[in-house]
mmCIF file of C-alpha atoms in Angstrom:
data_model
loop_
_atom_site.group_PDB
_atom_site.id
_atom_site.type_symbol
_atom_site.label_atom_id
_atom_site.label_comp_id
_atom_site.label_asym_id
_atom_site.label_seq_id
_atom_site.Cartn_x
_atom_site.Cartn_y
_atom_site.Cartn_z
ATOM 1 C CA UNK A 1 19.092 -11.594 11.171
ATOM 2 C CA UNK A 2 17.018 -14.614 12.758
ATOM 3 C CA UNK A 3 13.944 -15.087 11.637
ATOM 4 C CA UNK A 4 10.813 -16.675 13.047
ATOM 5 C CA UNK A 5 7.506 -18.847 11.340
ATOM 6 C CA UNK A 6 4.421 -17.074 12.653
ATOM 7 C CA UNK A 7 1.741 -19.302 14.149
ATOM 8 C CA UNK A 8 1.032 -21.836 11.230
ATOM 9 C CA UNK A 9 1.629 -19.990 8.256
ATOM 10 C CA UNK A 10 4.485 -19.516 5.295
ATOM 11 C CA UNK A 11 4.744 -16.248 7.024
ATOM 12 C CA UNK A 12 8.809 -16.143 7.417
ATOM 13 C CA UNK A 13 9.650 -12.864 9.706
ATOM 14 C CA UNK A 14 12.511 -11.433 11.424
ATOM 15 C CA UNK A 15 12.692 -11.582 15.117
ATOM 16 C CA UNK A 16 12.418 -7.549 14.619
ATOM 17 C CA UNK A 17 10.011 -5.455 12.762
ATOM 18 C CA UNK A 18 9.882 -2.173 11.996
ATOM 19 C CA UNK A 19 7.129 -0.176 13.652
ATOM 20 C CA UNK A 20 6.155 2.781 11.426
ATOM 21 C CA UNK A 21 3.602 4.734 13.587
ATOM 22 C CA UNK A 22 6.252 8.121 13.416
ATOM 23 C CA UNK A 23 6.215 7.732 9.486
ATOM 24 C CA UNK A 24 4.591 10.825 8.208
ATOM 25 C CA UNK A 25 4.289 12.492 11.469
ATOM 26 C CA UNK A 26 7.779 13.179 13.269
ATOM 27 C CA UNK A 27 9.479 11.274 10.488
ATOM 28 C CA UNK A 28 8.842 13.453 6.940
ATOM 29 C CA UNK A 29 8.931 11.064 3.842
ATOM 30 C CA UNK A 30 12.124 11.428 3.124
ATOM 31 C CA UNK A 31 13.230 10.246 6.400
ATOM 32 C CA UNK A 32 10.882 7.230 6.265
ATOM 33 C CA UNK A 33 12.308 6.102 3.361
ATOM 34 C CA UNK A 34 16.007 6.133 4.828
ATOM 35 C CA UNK A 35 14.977 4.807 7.722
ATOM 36 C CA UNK A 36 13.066 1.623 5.298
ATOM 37 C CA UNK A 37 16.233 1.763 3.670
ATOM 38 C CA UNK A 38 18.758 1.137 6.506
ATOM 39 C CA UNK A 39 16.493 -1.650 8.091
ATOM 40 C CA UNK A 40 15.779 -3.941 5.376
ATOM 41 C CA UNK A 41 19.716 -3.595 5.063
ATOM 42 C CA UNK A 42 19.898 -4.631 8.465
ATOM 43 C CA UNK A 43 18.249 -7.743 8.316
ATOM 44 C CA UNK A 44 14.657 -6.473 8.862
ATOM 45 C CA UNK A 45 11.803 -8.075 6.842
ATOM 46 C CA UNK A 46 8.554 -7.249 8.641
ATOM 47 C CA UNK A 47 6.680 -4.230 8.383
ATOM 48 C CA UNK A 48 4.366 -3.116 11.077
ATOM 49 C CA UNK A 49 1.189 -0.507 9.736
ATOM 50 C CA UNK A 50 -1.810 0.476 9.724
ATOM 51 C CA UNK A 51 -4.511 2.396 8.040
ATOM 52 C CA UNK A 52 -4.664 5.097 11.401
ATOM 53 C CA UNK A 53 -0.922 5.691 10.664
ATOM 54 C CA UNK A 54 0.896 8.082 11.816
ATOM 55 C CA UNK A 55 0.136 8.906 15.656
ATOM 56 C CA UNK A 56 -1.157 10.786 17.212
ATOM 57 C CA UNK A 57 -4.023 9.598 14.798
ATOM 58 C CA UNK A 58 -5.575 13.144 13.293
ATOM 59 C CA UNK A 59 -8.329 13.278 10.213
ATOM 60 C CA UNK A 60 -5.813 15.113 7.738
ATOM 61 C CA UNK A 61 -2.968 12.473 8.361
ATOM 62 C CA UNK A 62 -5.336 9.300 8.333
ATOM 63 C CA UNK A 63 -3.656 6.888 5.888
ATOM 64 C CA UNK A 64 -0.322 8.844 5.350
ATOM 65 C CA UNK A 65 2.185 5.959 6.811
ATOM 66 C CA UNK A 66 0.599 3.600 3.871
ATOM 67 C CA UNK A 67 0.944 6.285 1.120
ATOM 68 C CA UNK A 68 4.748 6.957 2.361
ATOM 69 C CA UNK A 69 5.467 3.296 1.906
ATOM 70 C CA UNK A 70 3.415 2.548 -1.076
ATOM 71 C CA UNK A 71 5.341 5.006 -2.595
ATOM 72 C CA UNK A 72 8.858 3.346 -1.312
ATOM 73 C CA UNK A 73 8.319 0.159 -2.491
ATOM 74 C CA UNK A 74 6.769 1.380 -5.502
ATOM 75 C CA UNK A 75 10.228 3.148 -6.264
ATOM 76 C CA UNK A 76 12.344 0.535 -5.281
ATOM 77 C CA UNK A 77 11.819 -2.450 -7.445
ATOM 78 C CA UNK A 78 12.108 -6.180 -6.239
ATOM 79 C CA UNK A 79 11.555 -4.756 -2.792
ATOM 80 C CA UNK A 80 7.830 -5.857 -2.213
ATOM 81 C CA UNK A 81 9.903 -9.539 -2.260
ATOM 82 C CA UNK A 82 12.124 -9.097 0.203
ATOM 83 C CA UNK A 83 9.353 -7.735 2.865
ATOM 84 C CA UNK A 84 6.722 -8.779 5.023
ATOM 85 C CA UNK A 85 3.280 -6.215 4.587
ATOM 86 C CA UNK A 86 1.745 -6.286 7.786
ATOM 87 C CA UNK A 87 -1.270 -3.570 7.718
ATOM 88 C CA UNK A 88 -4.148 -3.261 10.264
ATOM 89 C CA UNK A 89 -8.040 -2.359 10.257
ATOM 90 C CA UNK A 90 -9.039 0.079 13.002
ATOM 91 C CA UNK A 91 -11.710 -1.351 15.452
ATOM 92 C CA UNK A 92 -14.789 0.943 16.683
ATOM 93 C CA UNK A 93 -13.957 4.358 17.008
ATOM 94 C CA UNK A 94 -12.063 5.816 20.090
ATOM 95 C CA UNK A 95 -13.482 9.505 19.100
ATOM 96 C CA UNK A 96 -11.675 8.991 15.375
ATOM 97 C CA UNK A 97 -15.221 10.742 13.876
ATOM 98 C CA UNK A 98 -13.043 10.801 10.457
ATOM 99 C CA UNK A 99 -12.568 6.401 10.490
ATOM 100 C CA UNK A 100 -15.644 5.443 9.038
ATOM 101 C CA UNK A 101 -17.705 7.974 9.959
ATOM 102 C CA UNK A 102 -17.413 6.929 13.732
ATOM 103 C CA UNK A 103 -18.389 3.757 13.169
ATOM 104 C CA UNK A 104 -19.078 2.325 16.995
ATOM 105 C CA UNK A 105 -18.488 -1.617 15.304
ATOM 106 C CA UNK A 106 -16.418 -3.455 12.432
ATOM 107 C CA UNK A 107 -18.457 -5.415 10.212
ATOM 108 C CA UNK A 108 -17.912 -7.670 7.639
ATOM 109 C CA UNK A 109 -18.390 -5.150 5.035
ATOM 110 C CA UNK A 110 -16.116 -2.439 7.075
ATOM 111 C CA UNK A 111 -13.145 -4.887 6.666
ATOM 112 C CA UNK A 112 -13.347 -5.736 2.950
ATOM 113 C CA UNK A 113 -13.508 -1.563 2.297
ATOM 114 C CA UNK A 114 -10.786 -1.007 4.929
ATOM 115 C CA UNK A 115 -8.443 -3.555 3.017
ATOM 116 C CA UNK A 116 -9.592 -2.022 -0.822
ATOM 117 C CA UNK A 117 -8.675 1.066 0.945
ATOM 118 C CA UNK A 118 -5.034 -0.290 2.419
ATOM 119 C CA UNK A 119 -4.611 -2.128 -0.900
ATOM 120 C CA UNK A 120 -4.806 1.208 -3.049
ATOM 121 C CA UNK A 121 -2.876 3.188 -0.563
ATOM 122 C CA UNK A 122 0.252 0.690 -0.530
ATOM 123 C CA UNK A 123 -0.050 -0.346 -4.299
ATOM 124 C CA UNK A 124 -0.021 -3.431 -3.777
ATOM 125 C CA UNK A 125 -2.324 -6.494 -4.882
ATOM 126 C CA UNK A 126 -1.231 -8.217 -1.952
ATOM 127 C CA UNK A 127 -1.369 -8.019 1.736
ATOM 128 C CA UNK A 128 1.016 -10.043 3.607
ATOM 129 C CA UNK A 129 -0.735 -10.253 7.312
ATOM 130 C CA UNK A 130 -3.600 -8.172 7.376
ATOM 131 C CA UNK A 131 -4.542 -7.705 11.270
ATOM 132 C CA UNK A 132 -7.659 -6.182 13.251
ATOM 133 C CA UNK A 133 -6.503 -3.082 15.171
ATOM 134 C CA UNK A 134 -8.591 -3.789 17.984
ATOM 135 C CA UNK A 135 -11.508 -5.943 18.932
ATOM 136 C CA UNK A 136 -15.421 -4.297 18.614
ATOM 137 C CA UNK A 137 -17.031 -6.270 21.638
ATOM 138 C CA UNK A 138 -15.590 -4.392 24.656
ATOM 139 C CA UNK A 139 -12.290 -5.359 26.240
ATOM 140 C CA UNK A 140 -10.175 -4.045 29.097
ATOM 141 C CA UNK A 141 -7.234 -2.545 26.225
ATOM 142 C CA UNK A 142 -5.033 0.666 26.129
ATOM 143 C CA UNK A 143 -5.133 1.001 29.715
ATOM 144 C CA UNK A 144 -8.264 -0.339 31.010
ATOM 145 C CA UNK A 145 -7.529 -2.799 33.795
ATOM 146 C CA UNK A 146 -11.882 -4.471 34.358
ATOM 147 C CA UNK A 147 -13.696 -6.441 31.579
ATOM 148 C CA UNK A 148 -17.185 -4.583 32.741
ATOM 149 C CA UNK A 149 -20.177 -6.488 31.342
ATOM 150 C CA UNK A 150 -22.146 -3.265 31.262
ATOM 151 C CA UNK A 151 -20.537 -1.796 28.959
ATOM 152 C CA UNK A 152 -21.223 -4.959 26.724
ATOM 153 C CA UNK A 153 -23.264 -3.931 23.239
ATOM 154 C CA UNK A 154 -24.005 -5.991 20.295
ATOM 155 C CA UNK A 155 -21.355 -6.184 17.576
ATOM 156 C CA UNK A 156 -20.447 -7.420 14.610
ATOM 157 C CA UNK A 157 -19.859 -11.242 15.711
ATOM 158 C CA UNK A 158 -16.381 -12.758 15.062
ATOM 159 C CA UNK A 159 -17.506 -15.483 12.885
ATOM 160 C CA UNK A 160 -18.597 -12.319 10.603
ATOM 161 C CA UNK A 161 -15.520 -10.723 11.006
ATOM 162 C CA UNK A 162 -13.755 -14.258 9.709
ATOM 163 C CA UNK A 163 -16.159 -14.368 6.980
ATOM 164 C CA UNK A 164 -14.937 -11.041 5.662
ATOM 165 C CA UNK A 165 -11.104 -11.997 5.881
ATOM 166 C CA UNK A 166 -11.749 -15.138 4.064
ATOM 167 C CA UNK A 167 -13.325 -13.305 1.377
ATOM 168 C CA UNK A 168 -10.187 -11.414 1.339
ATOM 169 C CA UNK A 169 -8.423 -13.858 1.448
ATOM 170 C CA UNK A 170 -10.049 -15.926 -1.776
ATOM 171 C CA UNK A 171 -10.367 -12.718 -3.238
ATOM 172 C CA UNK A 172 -6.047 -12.728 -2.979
ATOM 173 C CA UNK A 173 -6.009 -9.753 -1.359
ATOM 174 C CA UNK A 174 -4.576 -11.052 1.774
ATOM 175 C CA UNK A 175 -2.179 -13.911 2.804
ATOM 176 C CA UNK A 176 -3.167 -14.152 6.457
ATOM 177 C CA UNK A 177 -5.024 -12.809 9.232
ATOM 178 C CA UNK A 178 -4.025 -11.465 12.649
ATOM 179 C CA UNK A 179 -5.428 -9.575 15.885
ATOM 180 C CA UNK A 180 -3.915 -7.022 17.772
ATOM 181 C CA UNK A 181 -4.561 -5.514 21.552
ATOM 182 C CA UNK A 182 -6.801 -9.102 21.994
ATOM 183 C CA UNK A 183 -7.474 -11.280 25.133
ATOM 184 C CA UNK A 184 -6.880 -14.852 25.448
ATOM 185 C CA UNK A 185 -10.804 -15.517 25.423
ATOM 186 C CA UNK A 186 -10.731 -13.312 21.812
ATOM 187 C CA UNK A 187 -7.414 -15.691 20.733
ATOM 188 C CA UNK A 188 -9.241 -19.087 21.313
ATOM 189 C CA UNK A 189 -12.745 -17.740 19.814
ATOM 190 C CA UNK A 190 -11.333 -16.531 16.405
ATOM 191 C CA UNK A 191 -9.112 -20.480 16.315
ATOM 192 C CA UNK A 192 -12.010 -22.435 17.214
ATOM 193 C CA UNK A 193 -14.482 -20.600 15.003
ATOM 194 C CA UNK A 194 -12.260 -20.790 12.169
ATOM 195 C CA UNK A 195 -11.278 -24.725 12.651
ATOM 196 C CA UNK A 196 -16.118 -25.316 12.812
ATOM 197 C CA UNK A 197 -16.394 -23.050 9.592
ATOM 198 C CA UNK A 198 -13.594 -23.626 7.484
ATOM 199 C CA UNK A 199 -12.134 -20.246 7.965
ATOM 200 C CA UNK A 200 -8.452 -18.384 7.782
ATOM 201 C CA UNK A 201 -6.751 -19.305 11.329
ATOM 202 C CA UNK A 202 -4.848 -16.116 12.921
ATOM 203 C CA UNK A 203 -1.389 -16.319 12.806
ATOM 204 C CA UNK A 204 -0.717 -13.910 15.421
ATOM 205 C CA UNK A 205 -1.765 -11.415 17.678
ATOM 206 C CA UNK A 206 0.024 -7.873 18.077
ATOM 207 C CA UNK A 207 -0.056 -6.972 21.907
ATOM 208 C CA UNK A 208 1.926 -4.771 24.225
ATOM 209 C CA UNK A 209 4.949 -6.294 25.708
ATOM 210 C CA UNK A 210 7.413 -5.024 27.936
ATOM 211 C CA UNK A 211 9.339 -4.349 31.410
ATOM 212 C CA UNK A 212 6.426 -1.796 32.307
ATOM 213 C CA UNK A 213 3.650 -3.695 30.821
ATOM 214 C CA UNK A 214 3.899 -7.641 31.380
ATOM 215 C CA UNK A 215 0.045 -8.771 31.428
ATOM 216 C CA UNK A 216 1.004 -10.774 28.202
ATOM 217 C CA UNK A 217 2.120 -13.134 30.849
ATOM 218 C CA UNK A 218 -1.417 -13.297 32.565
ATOM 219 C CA UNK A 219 -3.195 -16.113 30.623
ATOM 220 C CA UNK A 220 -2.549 -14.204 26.905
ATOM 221 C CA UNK A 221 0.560 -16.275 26.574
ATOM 222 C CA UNK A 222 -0.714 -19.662 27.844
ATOM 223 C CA UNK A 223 -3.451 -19.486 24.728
ATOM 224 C CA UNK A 224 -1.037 -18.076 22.341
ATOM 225 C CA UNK A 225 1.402 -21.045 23.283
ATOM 226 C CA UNK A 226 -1.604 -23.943 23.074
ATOM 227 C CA UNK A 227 -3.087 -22.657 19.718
ATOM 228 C CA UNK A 228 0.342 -21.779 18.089
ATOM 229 C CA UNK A 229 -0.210 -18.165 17.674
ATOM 230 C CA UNK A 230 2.306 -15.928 17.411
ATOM 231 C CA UNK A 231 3.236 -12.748 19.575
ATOM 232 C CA UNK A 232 4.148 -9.497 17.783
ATOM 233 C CA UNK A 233 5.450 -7.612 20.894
ATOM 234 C CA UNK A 234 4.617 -3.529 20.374
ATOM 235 C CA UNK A 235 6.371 -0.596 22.544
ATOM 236 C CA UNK A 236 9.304 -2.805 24.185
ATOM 237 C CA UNK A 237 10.534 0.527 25.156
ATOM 238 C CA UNK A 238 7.403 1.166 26.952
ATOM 239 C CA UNK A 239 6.921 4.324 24.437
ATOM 240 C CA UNK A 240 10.250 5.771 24.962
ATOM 241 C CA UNK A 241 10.138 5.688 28.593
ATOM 242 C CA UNK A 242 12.655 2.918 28.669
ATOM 243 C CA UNK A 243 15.419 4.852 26.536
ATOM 244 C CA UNK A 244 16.230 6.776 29.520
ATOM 245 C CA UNK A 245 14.887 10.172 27.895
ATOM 246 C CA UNK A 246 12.296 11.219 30.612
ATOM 247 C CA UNK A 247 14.128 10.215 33.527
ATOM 248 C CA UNK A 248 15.813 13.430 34.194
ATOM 249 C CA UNK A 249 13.020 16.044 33.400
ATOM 250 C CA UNK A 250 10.213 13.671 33.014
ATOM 251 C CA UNK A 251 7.635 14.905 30.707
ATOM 252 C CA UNK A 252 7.766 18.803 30.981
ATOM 253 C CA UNK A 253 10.956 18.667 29.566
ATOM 254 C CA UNK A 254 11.760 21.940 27.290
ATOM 255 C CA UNK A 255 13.666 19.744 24.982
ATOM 256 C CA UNK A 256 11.019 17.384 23.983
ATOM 257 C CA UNK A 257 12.969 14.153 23.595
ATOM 258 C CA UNK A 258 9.944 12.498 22.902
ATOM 259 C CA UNK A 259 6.236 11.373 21.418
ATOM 260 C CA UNK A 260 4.911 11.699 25.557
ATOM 261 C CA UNK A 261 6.679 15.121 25.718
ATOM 262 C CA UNK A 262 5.697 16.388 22.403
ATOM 263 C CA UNK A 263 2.276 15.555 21.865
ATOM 264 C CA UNK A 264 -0.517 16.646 24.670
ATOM 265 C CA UNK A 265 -2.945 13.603 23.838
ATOM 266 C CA UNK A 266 0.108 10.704 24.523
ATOM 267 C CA UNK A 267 0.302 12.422 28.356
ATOM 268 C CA UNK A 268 -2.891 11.027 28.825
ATOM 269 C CA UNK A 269 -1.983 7.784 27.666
ATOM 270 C CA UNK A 270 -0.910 4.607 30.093
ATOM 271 C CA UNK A 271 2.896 5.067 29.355
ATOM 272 C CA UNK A 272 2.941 8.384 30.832
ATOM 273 C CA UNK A 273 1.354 7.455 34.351
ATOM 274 C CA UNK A 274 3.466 8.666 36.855
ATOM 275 C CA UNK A 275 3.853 5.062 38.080
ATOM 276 C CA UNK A 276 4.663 3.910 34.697
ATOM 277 C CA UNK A 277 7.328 6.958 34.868
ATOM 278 C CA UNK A 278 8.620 5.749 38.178
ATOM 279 C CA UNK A 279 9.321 2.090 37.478
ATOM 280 C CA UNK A 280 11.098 3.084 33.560
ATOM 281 C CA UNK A 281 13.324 4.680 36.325
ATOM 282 C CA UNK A 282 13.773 1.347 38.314
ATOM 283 C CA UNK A 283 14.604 -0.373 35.411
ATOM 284 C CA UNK A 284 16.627 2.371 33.492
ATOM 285 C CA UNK A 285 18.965 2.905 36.895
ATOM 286 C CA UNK A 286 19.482 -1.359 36.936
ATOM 287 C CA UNK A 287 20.611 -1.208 32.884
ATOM 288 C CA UNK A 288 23.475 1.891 34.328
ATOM 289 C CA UNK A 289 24.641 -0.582 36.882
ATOM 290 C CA UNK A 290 24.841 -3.623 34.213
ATOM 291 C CA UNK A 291 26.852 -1.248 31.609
ATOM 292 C CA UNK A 292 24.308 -1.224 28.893
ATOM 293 C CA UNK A 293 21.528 1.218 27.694
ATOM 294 C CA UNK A 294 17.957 1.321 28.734
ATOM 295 C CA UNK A 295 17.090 0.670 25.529
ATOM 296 C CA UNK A 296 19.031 -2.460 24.868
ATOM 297 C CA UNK A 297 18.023 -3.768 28.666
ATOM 298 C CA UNK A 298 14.282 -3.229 27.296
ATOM 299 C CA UNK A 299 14.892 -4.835 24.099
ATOM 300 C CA UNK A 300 17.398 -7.823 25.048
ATOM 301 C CA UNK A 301 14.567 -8.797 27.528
ATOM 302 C CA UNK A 302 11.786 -8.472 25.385
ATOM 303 C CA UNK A 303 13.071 -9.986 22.141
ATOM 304 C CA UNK A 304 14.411 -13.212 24.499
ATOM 305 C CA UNK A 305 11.532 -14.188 26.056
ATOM 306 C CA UNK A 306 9.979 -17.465 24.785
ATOM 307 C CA UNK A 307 6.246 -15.367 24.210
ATOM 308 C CA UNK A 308 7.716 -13.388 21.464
ATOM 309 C CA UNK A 309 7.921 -13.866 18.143
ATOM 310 C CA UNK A 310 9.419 -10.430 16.761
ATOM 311 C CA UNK A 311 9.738 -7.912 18.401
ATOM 312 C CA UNK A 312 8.287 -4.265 16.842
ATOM 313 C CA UNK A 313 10.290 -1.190 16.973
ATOM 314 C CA UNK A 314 9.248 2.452 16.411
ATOM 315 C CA UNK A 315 12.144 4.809 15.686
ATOM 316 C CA UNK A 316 12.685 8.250 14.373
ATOM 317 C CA UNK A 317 15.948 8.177 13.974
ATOM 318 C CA UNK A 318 19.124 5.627 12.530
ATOM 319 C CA UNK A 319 21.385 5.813 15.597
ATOM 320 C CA UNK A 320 17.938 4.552 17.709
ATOM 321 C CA UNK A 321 17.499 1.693 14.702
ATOM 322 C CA UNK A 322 20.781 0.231 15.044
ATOM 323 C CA UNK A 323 21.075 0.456 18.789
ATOM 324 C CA UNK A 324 17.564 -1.391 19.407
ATOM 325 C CA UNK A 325 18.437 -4.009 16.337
ATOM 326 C CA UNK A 326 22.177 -4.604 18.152
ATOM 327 C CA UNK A 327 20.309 -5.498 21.422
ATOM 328 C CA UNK A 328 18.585 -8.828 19.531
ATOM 329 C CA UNK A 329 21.752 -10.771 20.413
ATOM 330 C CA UNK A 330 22.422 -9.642 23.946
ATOM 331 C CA UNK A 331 22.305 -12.296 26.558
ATOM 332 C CA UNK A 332 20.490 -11.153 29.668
ATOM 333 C CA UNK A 333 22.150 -13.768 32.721
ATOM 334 C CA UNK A 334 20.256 -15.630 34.950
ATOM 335 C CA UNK A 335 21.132 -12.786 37.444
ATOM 336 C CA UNK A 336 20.242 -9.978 35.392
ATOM 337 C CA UNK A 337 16.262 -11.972 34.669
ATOM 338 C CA UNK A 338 16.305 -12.379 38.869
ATOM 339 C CA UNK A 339 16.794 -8.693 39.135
ATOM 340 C CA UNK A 340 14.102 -7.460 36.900
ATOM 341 C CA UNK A 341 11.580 -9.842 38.218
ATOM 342 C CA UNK A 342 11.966 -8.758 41.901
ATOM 343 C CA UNK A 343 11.485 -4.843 40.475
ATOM 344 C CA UNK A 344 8.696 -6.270 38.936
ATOM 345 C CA UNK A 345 6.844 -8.624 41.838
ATOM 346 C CA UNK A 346 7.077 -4.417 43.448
ATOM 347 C CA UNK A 347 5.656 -2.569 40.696
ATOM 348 C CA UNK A 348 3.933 -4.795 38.667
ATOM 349 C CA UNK A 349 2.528 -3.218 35.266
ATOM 350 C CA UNK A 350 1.958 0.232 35.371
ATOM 351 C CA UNK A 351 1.534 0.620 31.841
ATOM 352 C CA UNK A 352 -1.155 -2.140 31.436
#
């Protein structure tokens, strides 16, 4: 499998990761380790986690992903060499009361205990790329659409935040730093306070990228491009509604095909809007008439556009692993990009 240099680092990753959000919840240990298995065979090097692992995040399963795969590598030796460890810090808490006791920030401090914590969970000495979940100063992110300076508050600052990774980072507990669910003003802070004080430089930033949510495109990527940053593209497949599976019955559907239909918190997420529904549906009908799968439509355009870097999968099962990893090589035609970007100058980004 291809792989890809993130940002300026050694960091040597394949154009897709493995997304391990299901590990520990619908996927039982046993599973997760096949599934670990089957990729690495595949081609796959980079692991996606983090400490809130699995999700729906819940108090009694806080931490669980990094245990299940601290335990895999641990059994498998030689493994933790043929990898990429890519774990991430929560931000302020979203009403997880168990994270930190509800911390409403992330210090300096918080990090360095957050990656002790990771560290001991994974057994490991090392963390590969050890990312921020989300940022503490408030942001328009998992569905908010208005930065609203009222709901502005006083934060740990990033240059504190930087501090702490490069202690890590001395320390040898981490290789290099990354952000996830940022901004393009958060992406040229963290490079230009890190170039004044001497401080790691983020390698990338994990955002949300796909045919229902495109906002990447809206200034992120511009910034990403100029400070050579890379893009770690989560939920091509828009959380499962661009496999197809909701089309039919949407999300009351007795069978539960999926996360949005299983679990009552995801409804009330952005990838279960009823708009976000509707256009899967636009662009689920257009992969039927071009002979392929939703999912490898979802993925093919994803994993070819010149913003990403890898692209992150989440699966629960093999047969979805190897269909999303066989859609890295499909050529989408100049006809085919024409298509989905008139569906999307209609329906923009539902799922932003």
């Amino acid at each position: 499998m291809e792989r890809v240099t993130l940002g300026q680092s050694d960091l040597s990753v394949s154009r897709i990761g493995l997304g391990t959000m299901t590990f520990g919840e619908q996927v039982d240990e046993a599973g997760s380790h096949a599934l670990l298995d089957r990729a690495v065979a595949a081609g796959i090097t980079l692991l996606d986690i983090a400490e809130m692992y699995p999700v729906p995040a819940r108090a009694d399963t806080f931490g669980r992903t990094e245990e299940i795969i601290g335990r895999w590598l641990k059994a498998r030796p030689g493994m933790r060499e043929r990898v990429v460890v890519a774990t991430k810090v929560a931000g302020p808490s979203r009403g997880y009361d168990w994270i930190r006791d509800g911390s409403l920030d992330l210090t300096g401090a918080q990090i360095v205990q957050a990656c002790e914590d990771s560290l001991k969970r994974l057994q490991l000495e090392t963390i590969d790329l050890f990312q921020i979940h989300w940022p503490a100063r408030h942001v328009p992110m998992f569905g908010g659409v208005y930065f609203e300076p009222a709901k502005d508050k006083p934060v740990a600052s990033i240059h504190e935040q930087l501090e702490a990774l490069a202690q890590l980072q001395r320390a040898g507990k981490i290789r290099h730093i990354g952000l996830s669910n940022e901004t393009a003003y958060g992406v040229g802070e963290f490079v230009h306070l890190a170039a004044q004080h001497g401080l790691p430089r983020i390698v990338s930033v994990q955002n949300a990228y796909s045919l229902v949510n495109r906002i990447v495109e809206n200034g992120l990527d511009e910034a990403l491009y100029r400070h050579q940053v890379g893009l770690l593209a989560y939920s091509p497949l828009g959380f499962g509604s661009l496999t197809g599976k909701y089309d039919q019955h949407g999300l009351a559907d007795p069978a539960k095909p999926g996360r949005l239909a299983i679990f009552e918190s995801m409804k009330k997420q952005r990838w279960a809007r009823p708009e976000t529904l509707a256009a899967a549906r636009r662009y689920n009908a257009l992969a039927a008439e071009l002979g392929m799968t939703p999912s490898t439509l979802a993925i093919a355009w994803v994993s070819s556009r010149w913003q990403t870097a890898s692209t992150l999968i989440g699966v629960t099962t093999a047969a979805q692993l190897d269909e999303n990893i066989a859609a890295l090589g499909r050529t989408l035609d100049a006809d085919t990009l024409a298509r989905i970007d008139r569906i999307r100058w209609e329906i923009r980004d539902p799922a932003q």
